[in-house]
Amino acid sequence: MQESQNTDPVVDLKPAPKSVISTKHLPTLESRPAITTALLDQDATEIARQQTLLKAKHFRAIVTKEWVNQIWGRTNEASRAMAPTIDVMITLTNRLSRTVTQMVVAREVEKERLAVIKHWVHVAQACAALNNFNAVTAIVVGLCMGPVHRMEKTWGALTRLTEMVSASGQYANYRKALKAATKPCILFLGVYITNLTFVEDGNPDFLPENHHINFEKRRKVATIIEEIVDWQHGCVYGLLPVGALQSYLRDLPLGDVAEKDLYAKSVKAEPIEDDSDND
């Protein structure tokens, strides 16, 4: 199995599309406010582009040894340090999900909540068009978190994209979309983490009858990792970077809010209905 490299592959890129960044609001992003509507002031397409450039950089940087022996899922820092790039991608994904949730539940007016949801749906759609399945998943998870999903009046019919990353049928819809996708593409890492966990936990390292190395297990692990490496090669996007927006997306200030606090904001914005009123 060939070790993936951190160097960018050489690919034939088309001319980069013109940036649609709102320069008027860049100073707001650069000031790093704790709570802001700055992301709502930016075009959804440009947010998707910068999120994609950010994720593509880290996706390409993952080396094959980070996928071995489930070191990405261990809690001690020494083990996590052996899979630094996967750890960063997981952190970025979780932070984006929580930011999406926080931006929705922070609005106490239903019309404003709906506007936030629509904005993030548009970002997710733009990410899907770029084959950035990682960001699509993060946004959908953020919109489907309990604090948002319970807000039925706001959620309504905005359920697009959820089927693409649904876990049903062993992520059948995601696999179908991936099969139809072309490079560049950023994988939804959760699928591969699940697959590797299943193989690692479900097969012994040594054969019980003779204590020989279980090469079949190693073959299965190698097959999964080789698929990841194949998608890493050519994961280069011909997009213009916007430093301020990428920096803001990398260190989202809302991404570390506890779920219990998000739920409290959700209840404040859309109170729990008393079932006794319907009796």
mmCIF file of C-alpha atoms in Angstrom:
data_model
loop_
_atom_site.group_PDB
_atom_site.id
_atom_site.type_symbol
_atom_site.label_atom_id
_atom_site.label_comp_id
_atom_site.label_asym_id
_atom_site.label_seq_id
_atom_site.Cartn_x
_atom_site.Cartn_y
_atom_site.Cartn_z
ATOM 1 C CA MET A 1 0.000 0.000 0.000
ATOM 2 C CA GLN A 2 1.501 3.296 -1.087
ATOM 3 C CA GLU A 3 1.924 6.106 1.432
ATOM 4 C CA SER A 4 0.052 9.246 0.436
ATOM 5 C CA GLN A 5 2.110 12.391 0.128
ATOM 6 C CA ASN A 6 1.526 15.866 1.530
ATOM 7 C CA THR A 7 2.576 17.525 -1.712
ATOM 8 C CA ASP A 8 -0.168 18.770 -3.987
ATOM 9 C CA PRO A 9 -0.671 16.622 -7.095
ATOM 10 C CA VAL A 10 -0.206 18.269 -10.463
ATOM 11 C CA VAL A 11 -3.535 18.545 -12.246
ATOM 12 C CA ASP A 12 -4.869 20.450 -15.216
ATOM 13 C CA LEU A 13 -7.098 23.113 -13.657
ATOM 14 C CA LYS A 14 -9.636 25.243 -15.449
ATOM 15 C CA PRO A 15 -9.515 29.017 -14.859
ATOM 16 C CA ALA A 16 -10.774 29.825 -11.370
ATOM 17 C CA PRO A 17 -14.320 31.205 -11.228
ATOM 18 C CA LYS A 18 -14.645 34.836 -10.221
ATOM 19 C CA SER A 19 -14.909 35.318 -6.476
ATOM 20 C CA VAL A 20 -18.287 36.471 -5.158
ATOM 21 C CA ILE A 21 -16.963 37.544 -1.773
ATOM 22 C CA SER A 22 -18.637 40.501 -0.102
ATOM 23 C CA THR A 23 -15.652 42.749 0.595
ATOM 24 C CA LYS A 24 -17.913 45.126 2.508
ATOM 25 C CA HIS A 25 -18.217 42.611 5.340
ATOM 26 C CA LEU A 26 -14.636 41.287 5.363
ATOM 27 C CA PRO A 27 -13.576 43.655 8.175
ATOM 28 C CA THR A 28 -16.286 42.080 10.329
ATOM 29 C CA LEU A 29 -14.808 38.619 9.761
ATOM 30 C CA GLU A 30 -11.284 39.873 10.402
ATOM 31 C CA SER A 31 -12.344 41.335 13.761
ATOM 32 C CA ARG A 32 -13.284 37.777 14.872
ATOM 33 C CA PRO A 33 -16.555 38.615 16.649
ATOM 34 C CA ALA A 34 -17.944 35.994 19.031
ATOM 35 C CA ILE A 35 -21.471 36.203 17.635
ATOM 36 C CA THR A 36 -22.051 37.620 14.186
ATOM 37 C CA THR A 37 -24.261 37.616 11.144
ATOM 38 C CA ALA A 38 -21.135 37.954 9.008
ATOM 39 C CA LEU A 39 -21.552 34.509 7.458
ATOM 40 C CA LEU A 40 -25.122 35.386 6.512
ATOM 41 C CA ASP A 41 -23.801 38.452 4.711
ATOM 42 C CA GLN A 42 -21.526 36.308 2.536
ATOM 43 C CA ASP A 43 -22.671 34.547 -0.607
ATOM 44 C CA ALA A 44 -23.445 30.870 0.041
ATOM 45 C CA THR A 45 -21.388 29.837 -2.982
ATOM 46 C CA GLU A 46 -18.291 31.618 -1.693
ATOM 47 C CA ILE A 47 -18.670 30.103 1.772
ATOM 48 C CA ALA A 48 -18.833 26.683 0.120
ATOM 49 C CA ARG A 49 -15.757 27.419 -1.990
ATOM 50 C CA GLN A 50 -13.636 28.527 0.965
ATOM 51 C CA GLN A 51 -14.890 25.649 3.120
ATOM 52 C CA THR A 52 -13.906 23.324 0.280
ATOM 53 C CA LEU A 53 -10.414 24.780 -0.103
ATOM 54 C CA LEU A 54 -9.902 24.479 3.653
ATOM 55 C CA LYS A 55 -11.088 20.864 3.827
ATOM 56 C CA ALA A 56 -9.255 19.823 0.643
ATOM 57 C CA LYS A 57 -5.951 21.000 2.089
ATOM 58 C CA HIS A 58 -6.367 18.814 5.169
ATOM 59 C CA PHE A 59 -7.833 15.872 3.255
ATOM 60 C CA ARG A 60 -4.796 15.746 0.966
ATOM 61 C CA ALA A 61 -2.478 15.913 3.984
ATOM 62 C CA ILE A 62 -3.752 12.709 5.623
ATOM 63 C CA VAL A 63 -1.083 9.988 5.447
ATOM 64 C CA THR A 64 -2.037 6.320 5.332
ATOM 65 C CA LYS A 65 -0.624 5.433 8.752
ATOM 66 C CA GLU A 66 -3.255 7.685 10.355
ATOM 67 C CA TRP A 67 -5.919 5.168 9.320
ATOM 68 C CA VAL A 68 -4.287 2.114 10.907
ATOM 69 C CA ASN A 69 -5.287 0.514 14.246
ATOM 70 C CA GLN A 70 -8.067 3.034 14.931
ATOM 71 C CA ILE A 71 -5.668 5.572 16.413
ATOM 72 C CA TRP A 72 -8.000 8.386 15.296
ATOM 73 C CA GLY A 73 -10.604 7.347 17.872
ATOM 74 C CA ARG A 74 -8.428 7.055 20.950
ATOM 75 C CA THR A 75 -8.867 9.584 23.731
ATOM 76 C CA ASN A 76 -5.272 9.914 24.952
ATOM 77 C CA GLU A 77 -3.268 12.720 23.375
ATOM 78 C CA ALA A 78 -0.291 10.516 22.489
ATOM 79 C CA SER A 79 -2.439 8.319 20.248
ATOM 80 C CA ARG A 80 -4.336 11.249 18.727
ATOM 81 C CA ALA A 81 -1.012 12.873 17.899
ATOM 82 C CA MET A 82 -0.371 9.919 15.583
ATOM 83 C CA ALA A 83 -3.420 10.891 13.500
ATOM 84 C CA PRO A 84 -3.195 14.700 13.614
ATOM 85 C CA THR A 85 -4.851 15.475 10.287
ATOM 86 C CA ILE A 86 -7.833 13.197 10.793
ATOM 87 C CA ASP A 87 -8.212 14.762 14.243
ATOM 88 C CA VAL A 88 -8.205 18.245 12.690
ATOM 89 C CA MET A 89 -10.809 17.261 10.092
ATOM 90 C CA ILE A 90 -13.079 15.763 12.748
ATOM 91 C CA THR A 91 -12.720 18.919 14.846
ATOM 92 C CA LEU A 92 -13.510 21.179 11.871
ATOM 93 C CA THR A 93 -16.540 19.075 10.973
ATOM 94 C CA ASN A 94 -17.944 19.094 14.516
ATOM 95 C CA ARG A 95 -17.302 22.818 14.862
ATOM 96 C CA LEU A 96 -19.146 23.584 11.621
ATOM 97 C CA SER A 97 -22.117 21.452 12.695
ATOM 98 C CA ARG A 98 -22.411 23.215 16.048
ATOM 99 C CA THR A 99 -22.021 26.619 14.423
ATOM 100 C CA VAL A 100 -24.918 25.912 12.062
ATOM 101 C CA THR A 101 -27.080 24.820 15.000
ATOM 102 C CA GLN A 102 -26.090 27.830 17.102
ATOM 103 C CA MET A 103 -26.826 30.308 14.318
ATOM 104 C CA VAL A 104 -30.344 28.883 13.929
ATOM 105 C CA VAL A 105 -31.393 28.646 17.576
ATOM 106 C CA ALA A 106 -29.920 32.072 18.402
ATOM 107 C CA ARG A 107 -32.727 33.687 16.358
ATOM 108 C CA GLU A 108 -35.886 34.110 18.402
ATOM 109 C CA VAL A 109 -37.956 35.274 15.426
ATOM 110 C CA GLU A 110 -39.240 32.414 13.263
ATOM 111 C CA LYS A 111 -38.712 34.313 10.005
ATOM 112 C CA GLU A 112 -35.065 34.919 10.908
ATOM 113 C CA ARG A 113 -34.525 31.260 11.817
ATOM 114 C CA LEU A 114 -35.951 30.219 8.466
ATOM 115 C CA ALA A 115 -33.574 32.609 6.687
ATOM 116 C CA VAL A 116 -30.578 31.075 8.481
ATOM 117 C CA ILE A 117 -31.685 27.536 7.610
ATOM 118 C CA LYS A 118 -32.199 28.474 3.952
ATOM 119 C CA HIS A 119 -28.755 30.092 3.844
ATOM 120 C CA TRP A 120 -27.042 26.969 5.154
ATOM 121 C CA VAL A 121 -29.062 24.745 2.834
ATOM 122 C CA HIS A 122 -27.749 26.846 -0.058
ATOM 123 C CA VAL A 123 -24.195 26.472 1.282
ATOM 124 C CA ALA A 124 -24.679 22.702 1.505
ATOM 125 C CA GLN A 125 -26.026 22.578 -2.047
ATOM 126 C CA ALA A 126 -22.997 24.521 -3.285
ATOM 127 C CA CYS A 127 -20.708 22.129 -1.381
ATOM 128 C CA ALA A 128 -22.495 19.183 -2.991
ATOM 129 C CA ALA A 129 -21.883 20.717 -6.417
ATOM 130 C CA LEU A 130 -18.172 20.774 -5.527
ATOM 131 C CA ASN A 131 -18.283 17.128 -4.354
ATOM 132 C CA ASN A 132 -17.428 18.299 -0.843
ATOM 133 C CA PHE A 133 -19.362 15.546 0.902
ATOM 134 C CA ASN A 134 -17.557 16.263 4.162
ATOM 135 C CA ALA A 135 -19.018 19.762 4.470
ATOM 136 C CA VAL A 136 -22.444 18.638 3.235
ATOM 137 C CA THR A 137 -22.562 16.127 6.073
ATOM 138 C CA ALA A 138 -21.432 18.672 8.669
ATOM 139 C CA ILE A 139 -24.119 21.170 7.646
ATOM 140 C CA VAL A 140 -26.890 18.570 7.469
ATOM 141 C CA VAL A 141 -25.908 17.258 10.914
ATOM 142 C CA GLY A 142 -26.025 20.823 12.243
ATOM 143 C CA LEU A 143 -29.510 21.333 10.808
ATOM 144 C CA CYS A 144 -30.681 17.971 12.145
ATOM 145 C CA MET A 145 -29.331 18.326 15.691
ATOM 146 C CA GLY A 146 -31.968 18.026 18.383
ATOM 147 C CA PRO A 147 -32.052 21.757 19.228
ATOM 148 C CA VAL A 148 -32.925 22.595 15.591
ATOM 149 C CA HIS A 149 -34.853 19.504 14.547
ATOM 150 C CA ARG A 150 -37.342 19.906 17.401
ATOM 151 C CA MET A 151 -38.276 23.337 16.006
ATOM 152 C CA GLU A 152 -40.910 21.876 13.698
ATOM 153 C CA LYS A 153 -42.477 25.212 12.820
ATOM 154 C CA THR A 154 -39.167 26.394 11.388
ATOM 155 C CA TRP A 155 -37.972 23.124 9.879
ATOM 156 C CA GLY A 156 -41.050 22.466 7.798
ATOM 157 C CA ALA A 157 -40.213 20.973 4.411
ATOM 158 C CA LEU A 158 -36.505 21.887 4.467
ATOM 159 C CA THR A 159 -35.269 18.318 4.450
ATOM 160 C CA ARG A 160 -33.281 18.392 1.218
ATOM 161 C CA LEU A 161 -29.805 16.875 1.236
ATOM 162 C CA THR A 162 -30.487 14.739 4.308
ATOM 163 C CA GLU A 163 -31.049 11.643 2.207
ATOM 164 C CA MET A 164 -27.691 12.051 0.486
ATOM 165 C CA VAL A 165 -25.793 11.515 3.739
ATOM 166 C CA SER A 166 -28.313 9.255 5.445
ATOM 167 C CA ALA A 167 -26.836 6.199 7.166
ATOM 168 C CA SER A 168 -29.692 4.011 5.913
ATOM 169 C CA GLY A 169 -28.695 1.102 3.711
ATOM 170 C CA GLN A 170 -25.081 1.507 4.841
ATOM 171 C CA TYR A 171 -24.977 5.012 3.360
ATOM 172 C CA ALA A 172 -26.413 3.738 0.076
ATOM 173 C CA ASN A 173 -27.291 7.204 -1.257
ATOM 174 C CA TYR A 174 -23.868 8.610 -0.383
ATOM 175 C CA ARG A 175 -22.149 5.691 -2.096
ATOM 176 C CA LYS A 176 -24.313 6.252 -5.171
ATOM 177 C CA ALA A 177 -23.413 9.958 -5.243
ATOM 178 C CA LEU A 178 -19.733 9.157 -4.757
ATOM 179 C CA LYS A 179 -19.806 6.643 -7.605
ATOM 180 C CA ALA A 180 -21.172 9.346 -9.900
ATOM 181 C CA ALA A 181 -18.683 11.962 -8.680
ATOM 182 C CA THR A 182 -15.443 12.932 -10.385
ATOM 183 C CA LYS A 183 -12.281 14.406 -8.895
ATOM 184 C CA PRO A 184 -11.743 16.678 -7.092
ATOM 185 C CA CYS A 185 -13.806 15.287 -4.247
ATOM 186 C CA ILE A 186 -13.666 15.451 -0.442
ATOM 187 C CA LEU A 187 -14.923 12.271 1.175
ATOM 188 C CA PHE A 188 -17.311 11.987 4.092
ATOM 189 C CA LEU A 189 -14.733 10.453 6.445
ATOM 190 C CA GLY A 190 -17.339 9.041 8.814
ATOM 191 C CA VAL A 191 -18.179 6.263 6.348
ATOM 192 C CA TYR A 192 -14.566 5.091 6.193
ATOM 193 C CA ILE A 193 -14.055 5.380 9.935
ATOM 194 C CA THR A 194 -17.145 3.190 10.381
ATOM 195 C CA ASN A 195 -15.920 0.656 7.816
ATOM 196 C CA LEU A 196 -12.440 0.463 9.333
ATOM 197 C CA THR A 197 -13.884 0.100 12.823
ATOM 198 C CA PHE A 198 -16.100 -2.751 11.630
ATOM 199 C CA VAL A 199 -13.146 -4.577 10.061
ATOM 200 C CA GLU A 200 -10.749 -3.936 12.963
ATOM 201 C CA ASP A 201 -13.198 -4.925 15.698
ATOM 202 C CA GLY A 202 -14.823 -7.794 13.816
ATOM 203 C CA ASN A 203 -11.686 -9.675 12.820
ATOM 204 C CA PRO A 204 -8.827 -11.001 15.002
ATOM 205 C CA ASP A 205 -5.253 -9.926 14.289
ATOM 206 C CA PHE A 206 -4.188 -13.570 14.425
ATOM 207 C CA LEU A 207 -5.996 -16.686 13.242
ATOM 208 C CA PRO A 208 -7.288 -18.650 16.259
ATOM 209 C CA GLU A 209 -6.454 -22.072 14.795
ATOM 210 C CA ASN A 210 -2.732 -21.471 14.192
ATOM 211 C CA HIS A 211 -1.957 -17.962 15.492
ATOM 212 C CA HIS A 212 -0.770 -16.881 12.045
ATOM 213 C CA ILE A 213 -1.235 -13.261 10.983
ATOM 214 C CA ASN A 214 -4.749 -12.666 9.673
ATOM 215 C CA PHE A 215 -3.784 -11.395 6.230
ATOM 216 C CA GLU A 216 -7.413 -11.305 5.111
ATOM 217 C CA LYS A 217 -8.101 -8.661 7.757
ATOM 218 C CA ARG A 218 -5.094 -6.652 6.575
ATOM 219 C CA ARG A 219 -6.282 -6.977 2.976
ATOM 220 C CA LYS A 220 -9.693 -5.548 3.898
ATOM 221 C CA VAL A 221 -8.096 -2.644 5.772
ATOM 222 C CA ALA A 222 -5.742 -1.960 2.858
ATOM 223 C CA THR A 223 -8.623 -1.941 0.364
ATOM 224 C CA ILE A 224 -10.484 0.729 2.347
ATOM 225 C CA ILE A 225 -7.379 2.894 2.780
ATOM 226 C CA GLU A 226 -6.422 2.565 -0.891
ATOM 227 C CA GLU A 227 -9.832 3.939 -1.876
ATOM 228 C CA ILE A 228 -9.241 6.965 0.357
ATOM 229 C CA VAL A 229 -5.753 7.510 -1.077
ATOM 230 C CA ASP A 230 -7.112 7.296 -4.617
ATOM 231 C CA TRP A 231 -9.543 10.142 -3.904
ATOM 232 C CA GLN A 232 -6.773 12.178 -2.253
ATOM 233 C CA HIS A 233 -4.833 12.227 -5.504
ATOM 234 C CA GLY A 234 -6.275 14.983 -7.635
ATOM 235 C CA CYS A 235 -8.144 16.669 -4.776
ATOM 236 C CA VAL A 236 -7.145 20.142 -5.925
ATOM 237 C CA TYR A 237 -9.751 22.818 -6.606
ATOM 238 C CA GLY A 238 -9.270 25.677 -9.039
ATOM 239 C CA LEU A 239 -10.788 28.230 -6.685
ATOM 240 C CA LEU A 240 -9.505 31.602 -5.524
ATOM 241 C CA PRO A 241 -8.679 31.611 -1.796
ATOM 242 C CA VAL A 242 -10.098 34.342 0.433
ATOM 243 C CA GLY A 243 -7.860 34.387 3.481
ATOM 244 C CA ALA A 244 -10.165 36.196 5.898
ATOM 245 C CA LEU A 245 -13.136 33.938 5.191
ATOM 246 C CA GLN A 246 -11.066 30.742 5.308
ATOM 247 C CA SER A 247 -9.513 31.803 8.600
ATOM 248 C CA TYR A 248 -12.937 32.493 10.068
ATOM 249 C CA LEU A 249 -14.269 29.135 8.893
ATOM 250 C CA ARG A 250 -11.240 27.350 10.346
ATOM 251 C CA ASP A 251 -11.674 28.857 13.813
ATOM 252 C CA LEU A 252 -15.443 29.300 13.998
ATOM 253 C CA PRO A 253 -16.126 31.124 17.284
ATOM 254 C CA LEU A 254 -19.499 29.446 17.819
ATOM 255 C CA GLY A 255 -18.329 25.891 17.383
ATOM 256 C CA ASP A 256 -17.604 24.983 21.005
ATOM 257 C CA VAL A 257 -21.031 25.685 22.536
ATOM 258 C CA ALA A 258 -22.340 22.793 24.659
ATOM 259 C CA GLU A 259 -25.404 20.976 23.297
ATOM 260 C CA LYS A 260 -27.378 21.628 26.490
ATOM 261 C CA ASP A 261 -26.889 25.368 25.935
ATOM 262 C CA LEU A 262 -28.006 25.017 22.315
ATOM 263 C CA TYR A 263 -31.127 23.179 23.464
ATOM 264 C CA ALA A 264 -31.890 25.901 26.013
ATOM 265 C CA LYS A 265 -31.686 28.530 23.275
ATOM 266 C CA SER A 266 -33.935 26.368 21.110
ATOM 267 C CA VAL A 267 -36.614 26.143 23.807
ATOM 268 C CA LYS A 268 -36.406 29.892 24.390
ATOM 269 C CA ALA A 269 -36.891 30.586 20.674
ATOM 270 C CA GLU A 270 -39.658 28.018 20.215
ATOM 271 C CA PRO A 271 -41.120 26.927 23.597
ATOM 272 C CA ILE A 272 -42.218 23.354 24.192
ATOM 273 C CA GLU A 273 -45.951 23.054 23.664
ATOM 274 C CA ASP A 274 -47.992 21.767 26.590
ATOM 275 C CA ASP A 275 -49.775 18.593 25.463
ATOM 276 C CA SER A 276 -52.410 19.166 28.137
ATOM 277 C CA ASP A 277 -53.722 22.079 26.100
ATOM 278 C CA ASN A 278 -54.802 19.601 23.436
ATOM 279 C CA ASP A 279 -56.754 17.389 25.845
#
